[in-house]
């Protein structure tokens, strides 16, 4: 497995976390606003994944999107994922994506087809850009809320 290294500014992430906890108690309205920020920041990941999917797999590339998870994280905050839309159909691109990503062993024989490993590549190539966008989107959301509550922006 390839290693993955992403540099995160710990101080800014802690500031964001503290700001979220102060300004936003956990509620449906707050989680909706945060999910929108997450969706906006995941756009570079989606674009890079669409770019890396082989061109002859047209249906798969068209079905890649940004989707909210059905469950919140342990902290009660929303999350999103990037990947193909799961549909109940004979030509389900999500099932094909799993084979494309991880590979398979046809017929249980000795021949193994290795996967392309697109997700680590996407994380390495577009992860930094997505994190920078996330920081900006969250600050924008926090500043809107702070202006509404206190009449001043966050530091």
PDB file of C-alpha atoms in Angstrom:
ATOM      1  CA  UNK A   1       0.000   0.000   0.000  1.00  0.00           C
ATOM      2  CA  UNK A   2       1.315   3.440  -0.841  1.00  0.00           C
ATOM      3  CA  UNK A   3       1.916   5.826   2.008  1.00  0.00           C
ATOM      4  CA  UNK A   4      -0.115   8.996   2.241  1.00  0.00           C
ATOM      5  CA  UNK A   5       1.122  12.203   3.861  1.00  0.00           C
ATOM      6  CA  UNK A   6      -1.021  15.320   4.217  1.00  0.00           C
ATOM      7  CA  UNK A   7       0.172  18.380   6.096  1.00  0.00           C
ATOM      8  CA  UNK A   8      -2.525  19.993   8.228  1.00  0.00           C
ATOM      9  CA  UNK A   9      -2.145  23.271  10.072  1.00  0.00           C
ATOM     10  CA  UNK A  10      -3.054  22.022  13.528  1.00  0.00           C
ATOM     11  CA  UNK A  11      -3.502  25.485  15.033  1.00  0.00           C
ATOM     12  CA  UNK A  12      -6.055  26.587  12.432  1.00  0.00           C
ATOM     13  CA  UNK A  13      -7.965  23.305  12.700  1.00  0.00           C
ATOM     14  CA  UNK A  14      -8.143  23.672  16.506  1.00  0.00           C
ATOM     15  CA  UNK A  15      -9.380  27.250  16.072  1.00  0.00           C
ATOM     16  CA  UNK A  16     -12.071  26.010  13.701  1.00  0.00           C
ATOM     17  CA  UNK A  17     -13.074  23.233  16.108  1.00  0.00           C
ATOM     18  CA  UNK A  18     -13.327  25.635  19.052  1.00  0.00           C
ATOM     19  CA  UNK A  19     -15.289  28.105  16.938  1.00  0.00           C
ATOM     20  CA  UNK A  20     -17.708  25.397  15.849  1.00  0.00           C
ATOM     21  CA  UNK A  21     -18.323  24.294  19.411  1.00  0.00           C
ATOM     22  CA  UNK A  22     -18.852  27.874  20.639  1.00  0.00           C
ATOM     23  CA  UNK A  23     -21.019  29.168  17.837  1.00  0.00           C
ATOM     24  CA  UNK A  24     -22.842  26.048  16.775  1.00  0.00           C
ATOM     25  CA  UNK A  25     -24.529  23.727  19.176  1.00  0.00           C
ATOM     26  CA  UNK A  26     -25.236  20.423  17.472  1.00  0.00           C
ATOM     27  CA  UNK A  27     -28.485  20.822  15.577  1.00  0.00           C
ATOM     28  CA  UNK A  28     -29.965  19.919  12.226  1.00  0.00           C
ATOM     29  CA  UNK A  29     -29.631  23.486  10.901  1.00  0.00           C
ATOM     30  CA  UNK A  30     -25.974  23.679  11.900  1.00  0.00           C
ATOM     31  CA  UNK A  31     -25.140  20.281  10.462  1.00  0.00           C
ATOM     32  CA  UNK A  32     -26.794  21.265   7.183  1.00  0.00           C
ATOM     33  CA  UNK A  33     -24.598  24.376   6.955  1.00  0.00           C
ATOM     34  CA  UNK A  34     -21.475  22.350   7.740  1.00  0.00           C
ATOM     35  CA  UNK A  35     -22.413  19.674   5.201  1.00  0.00           C
ATOM     36  CA  UNK A  36     -22.684  22.391   2.529  1.00  0.00           C
ATOM     37  CA  UNK A  37     -19.173  23.579   3.436  1.00  0.00           C
ATOM     38  CA  UNK A  38     -17.878  20.024   3.203  1.00  0.00           C
ATOM     39  CA  UNK A  39     -19.515  19.539  -0.204  1.00  0.00           C
ATOM     40  CA  UNK A  40     -17.946  22.745  -1.534  1.00  0.00           C
ATOM     41  CA  UNK A  41     -14.503  21.749  -0.287  1.00  0.00           C
ATOM     42  CA  UNK A  42     -14.747  18.236  -1.785  1.00  0.00           C
ATOM     43  CA  UNK A  43     -15.072  19.547  -5.363  1.00  0.00           C
ATOM     44  CA  UNK A  44     -11.313  19.245  -6.112  1.00  0.00           C
ATOM     45  CA  UNK A  45     -11.427  15.592  -4.981  1.00  0.00           C
ATOM     46  CA  UNK A  46     -14.369  14.890  -7.273  1.00  0.00           C
ATOM     47  CA  UNK A  47     -12.702  16.590 -10.239  1.00  0.00           C
ATOM     48  CA  UNK A  48      -9.436  14.683  -9.720  1.00  0.00           C
ATOM     49  CA  UNK A  49     -11.261  11.337  -9.366  1.00  0.00           C
ATOM     50  CA  UNK A  50     -13.212  11.973 -12.581  1.00  0.00           C
ATOM     51  CA  UNK A  51      -9.933  12.820 -14.295  1.00  0.00           C
ATOM     52  CA  UNK A  52      -8.168   9.641 -13.106  1.00  0.00           C
ATOM     53  CA  UNK A  53     -10.956   7.204 -14.014  1.00  0.00           C
ATOM     54  CA  UNK A  54     -10.080   5.581 -17.363  1.00  0.00           C
ATOM     55  CA  UNK A  55     -11.769   7.368 -20.271  1.00  0.00           C
ATOM     56  CA  UNK A  56     -13.376   4.217 -21.665  1.00  0.00           C
ATOM     57  CA  UNK A  57     -15.448   3.916 -18.481  1.00  0.00           C
ATOM     58  CA  UNK A  58     -17.893   6.699 -19.409  1.00  0.00           C
ATOM     59  CA  UNK A  59     -20.829   5.610 -17.242  1.00  0.00           C
ATOM     60  CA  UNK A  60     -18.616   5.386 -14.171  1.00  0.00           C
ATOM     61  CA  UNK A  61     -17.122   8.861 -14.658  1.00  0.00           C
ATOM     62  CA  UNK A  62     -20.599  10.370 -15.084  1.00  0.00           C
ATOM     63  CA  UNK A  63     -21.852   8.830 -11.827  1.00  0.00           C
ATOM     64  CA  UNK A  64     -19.049  10.182  -9.595  1.00  0.00           C
ATOM     65  CA  UNK A  65     -20.372  12.750  -7.177  1.00  0.00           C
ATOM     66  CA  UNK A  66     -20.213  14.194  -3.679  1.00  0.00           C
ATOM     67  CA  UNK A  67     -22.731  12.610  -1.336  1.00  0.00           C
ATOM     68  CA  UNK A  68     -23.601  13.192   2.328  1.00  0.00           C
ATOM     69  CA  UNK A  69     -23.139  10.233   4.621  1.00  0.00           C
ATOM     70  CA  UNK A  70     -26.280   8.882   6.205  1.00  0.00           C
ATOM     71  CA  UNK A  71     -24.761   8.976   9.684  1.00  0.00           C
ATOM     72  CA  UNK A  72     -22.936  11.749  11.469  1.00  0.00           C
ATOM     73  CA  UNK A  73     -19.479  11.276  12.955  1.00  0.00           C
ATOM     74  CA  UNK A  74     -18.984  10.294  16.591  1.00  0.00           C
ATOM     75  CA  UNK A  75     -18.801  13.997  17.464  1.00  0.00           C
ATOM     76  CA  UNK A  76     -22.255  14.524  15.940  1.00  0.00           C
ATOM     77  CA  UNK A  77     -20.997  16.412  12.888  1.00  0.00           C
ATOM     78  CA  UNK A  78     -21.841  15.642   9.247  1.00  0.00           C
ATOM     79  CA  UNK A  79     -19.498  14.042   6.726  1.00  0.00           C
ATOM     80  CA  UNK A  80     -19.475  13.569   2.958  1.00  0.00           C
ATOM     81  CA  UNK A  81     -17.868  11.092   0.593  1.00  0.00           C
ATOM     82  CA  UNK A  82     -16.716  11.249  -3.003  1.00  0.00           C
ATOM     83  CA  UNK A  83     -17.381   8.326  -5.307  1.00  0.00           C
ATOM     84  CA  UNK A  84     -19.852   6.788  -7.723  1.00  0.00           C
ATOM     85  CA  UNK A  85     -23.563   6.952  -7.034  1.00  0.00           C
ATOM     86  CA  UNK A  86     -24.846   3.583  -5.850  1.00  0.00           C
ATOM     87  CA  UNK A  87     -27.885   2.498  -7.847  1.00  0.00           C
ATOM     88  CA  UNK A  88     -29.787  -0.749  -8.061  1.00  0.00           C
ATOM     89  CA  UNK A  89     -29.239  -1.543 -11.701  1.00  0.00           C
ATOM     90  CA  UNK A  90     -27.601  -4.201 -13.828  1.00  0.00           C
ATOM     91  CA  UNK A  91     -24.950  -1.716 -14.908  1.00  0.00           C
ATOM     92  CA  UNK A  92     -24.066  -0.495 -11.420  1.00  0.00           C
ATOM     93  CA  UNK A  93     -20.917   1.646 -11.730  1.00  0.00           C
ATOM     94  CA  UNK A  94     -20.318   1.521  -7.959  1.00  0.00           C
ATOM     95  CA  UNK A  95     -19.655  -2.231  -8.106  1.00  0.00           C
ATOM     96  CA  UNK A  96     -17.309  -1.733 -11.043  1.00  0.00           C
ATOM     97  CA  UNK A  97     -15.499   1.053  -9.171  1.00  0.00           C
ATOM     98  CA  UNK A  98     -14.681  -1.340  -6.328  1.00  0.00           C
ATOM     99  CA  UNK A  99     -13.051  -3.772  -8.783  1.00  0.00           C
ATOM    100  CA  UNK A 100     -11.268  -0.929 -10.588  1.00  0.00           C
ATOM    101  CA  UNK A 101      -9.911   0.438  -7.310  1.00  0.00           C
ATOM    102  CA  UNK A 102      -8.902  -2.737  -5.446  1.00  0.00           C
ATOM    103  CA  UNK A 103      -8.558  -5.369  -8.168  1.00  0.00           C
ATOM    104  CA  UNK A 104      -9.903  -8.913  -8.119  1.00  0.00           C
ATOM    105  CA  UNK A 105      -9.020 -12.560  -8.526  1.00  0.00           C
ATOM    106  CA  UNK A 106     -11.176 -13.923 -11.379  1.00  0.00           C
ATOM    107  CA  UNK A 107     -12.489 -17.404 -10.831  1.00  0.00           C
ATOM    108  CA  UNK A 108     -10.480 -17.841  -7.649  1.00  0.00           C
ATOM    109  CA  UNK A 109      -7.496 -18.953  -9.726  1.00  0.00           C
ATOM    110  CA  UNK A 110      -3.867 -17.961  -9.631  1.00  0.00           C
ATOM    111  CA  UNK A 111      -4.334 -14.890 -11.836  1.00  0.00           C
ATOM    112  CA  UNK A 112      -4.778 -11.643  -9.926  1.00  0.00           C
ATOM    113  CA  UNK A 113      -5.727  -8.343 -11.516  1.00  0.00           C
ATOM    114  CA  UNK A 114      -4.335  -5.466  -9.478  1.00  0.00           C
ATOM    115  CA  UNK A 115      -6.465  -2.411  -8.860  1.00  0.00           C
ATOM    116  CA  UNK A 116      -5.528   1.076  -9.968  1.00  0.00           C
ATOM    117  CA  UNK A 117      -5.446   2.570  -6.463  1.00  0.00           C
ATOM    118  CA  UNK A 118      -7.166   5.785  -7.488  1.00  0.00           C
ATOM    119  CA  UNK A 119      -8.253   6.930  -4.016  1.00  0.00           C
ATOM    120  CA  UNK A 120      -4.736   7.362  -2.560  1.00  0.00           C
ATOM    121  CA  UNK A 121      -3.703   9.182  -5.742  1.00  0.00           C
ATOM    122  CA  UNK A 122      -6.692  11.512  -5.441  1.00  0.00           C
ATOM    123  CA  UNK A 123      -5.912  12.176  -1.778  1.00  0.00           C
ATOM    124  CA  UNK A 124      -2.269  12.971  -2.520  1.00  0.00           C
ATOM    125  CA  UNK A 125      -2.938  15.164  -5.564  1.00  0.00           C
ATOM    126  CA  UNK A 126      -6.051  17.064  -4.486  1.00  0.00           C
ATOM    127  CA  UNK A 127      -6.169  16.586  -0.707  1.00  0.00           C
ATOM    128  CA  UNK A 128      -4.246  19.739   0.153  1.00  0.00           C
ATOM    129  CA  UNK A 129      -6.437  21.856  -2.078  1.00  0.00           C
ATOM    130  CA  UNK A 130      -9.578  20.356  -0.540  1.00  0.00           C
ATOM    131  CA  UNK A 131      -8.331  21.039   3.000  1.00  0.00           C
ATOM    132  CA  UNK A 132      -7.513  24.644   2.114  1.00  0.00           C
ATOM    133  CA  UNK A 133     -11.005  25.086   0.645  1.00  0.00           C
ATOM    134  CA  UNK A 134     -12.546  23.462   3.721  1.00  0.00           C
ATOM    135  CA  UNK A 135     -10.740  25.860   6.024  1.00  0.00           C
ATOM    136  CA  UNK A 136     -11.965  28.833   3.983  1.00  0.00           C
ATOM    137  CA  UNK A 137     -15.544  27.554   3.797  1.00  0.00           C
ATOM    138  CA  UNK A 138     -15.724  26.819   7.529  1.00  0.00           C
ATOM    139  CA  UNK A 139     -14.282  30.240   8.402  1.00  0.00           C
ATOM    140  CA  UNK A 140     -16.832  31.858   6.113  1.00  0.00           C
ATOM    141  CA  UNK A 141     -19.656  29.936   7.811  1.00  0.00           C
ATOM    142  CA  UNK A 142     -18.307  30.709  11.290  1.00  0.00           C
ATOM    143  CA  UNK A 143     -17.929  34.404  10.497  1.00  0.00           C
ATOM    144  CA  UNK A 144     -21.520  34.606   9.247  1.00  0.00           C
ATOM    145  CA  UNK A 145     -22.751  33.055  12.487  1.00  0.00           C
ATOM    146  CA  UNK A 146     -20.440  35.198  14.628  1.00  0.00           C
ATOM    147  CA  UNK A 147     -21.616  38.409  12.924  1.00  0.00           C
ATOM    148  CA  UNK A 148     -25.202  37.345  13.518  1.00  0.00           C
ATOM    149  CA  UNK A 149     -24.665  36.532  17.206  1.00  0.00           C
ATOM    150  CA  UNK A 150     -22.000  38.994  18.341  1.00  0.00           C
ATOM    151  CA  UNK A 151     -21.699  41.621  15.595  1.00  0.00           C
ATOM    152  CA  UNK A 152     -18.006  40.886  15.021  1.00  0.00           C
ATOM    153  CA  UNK A 153     -15.914  38.374  13.082  1.00  0.00           C
ATOM    154  CA  UNK A 154     -13.751  35.668  14.575  1.00  0.00           C
ATOM    155  CA  UNK A 155     -10.054  36.334  15.058  1.00  0.00           C
TER     156      UNK A 155
END
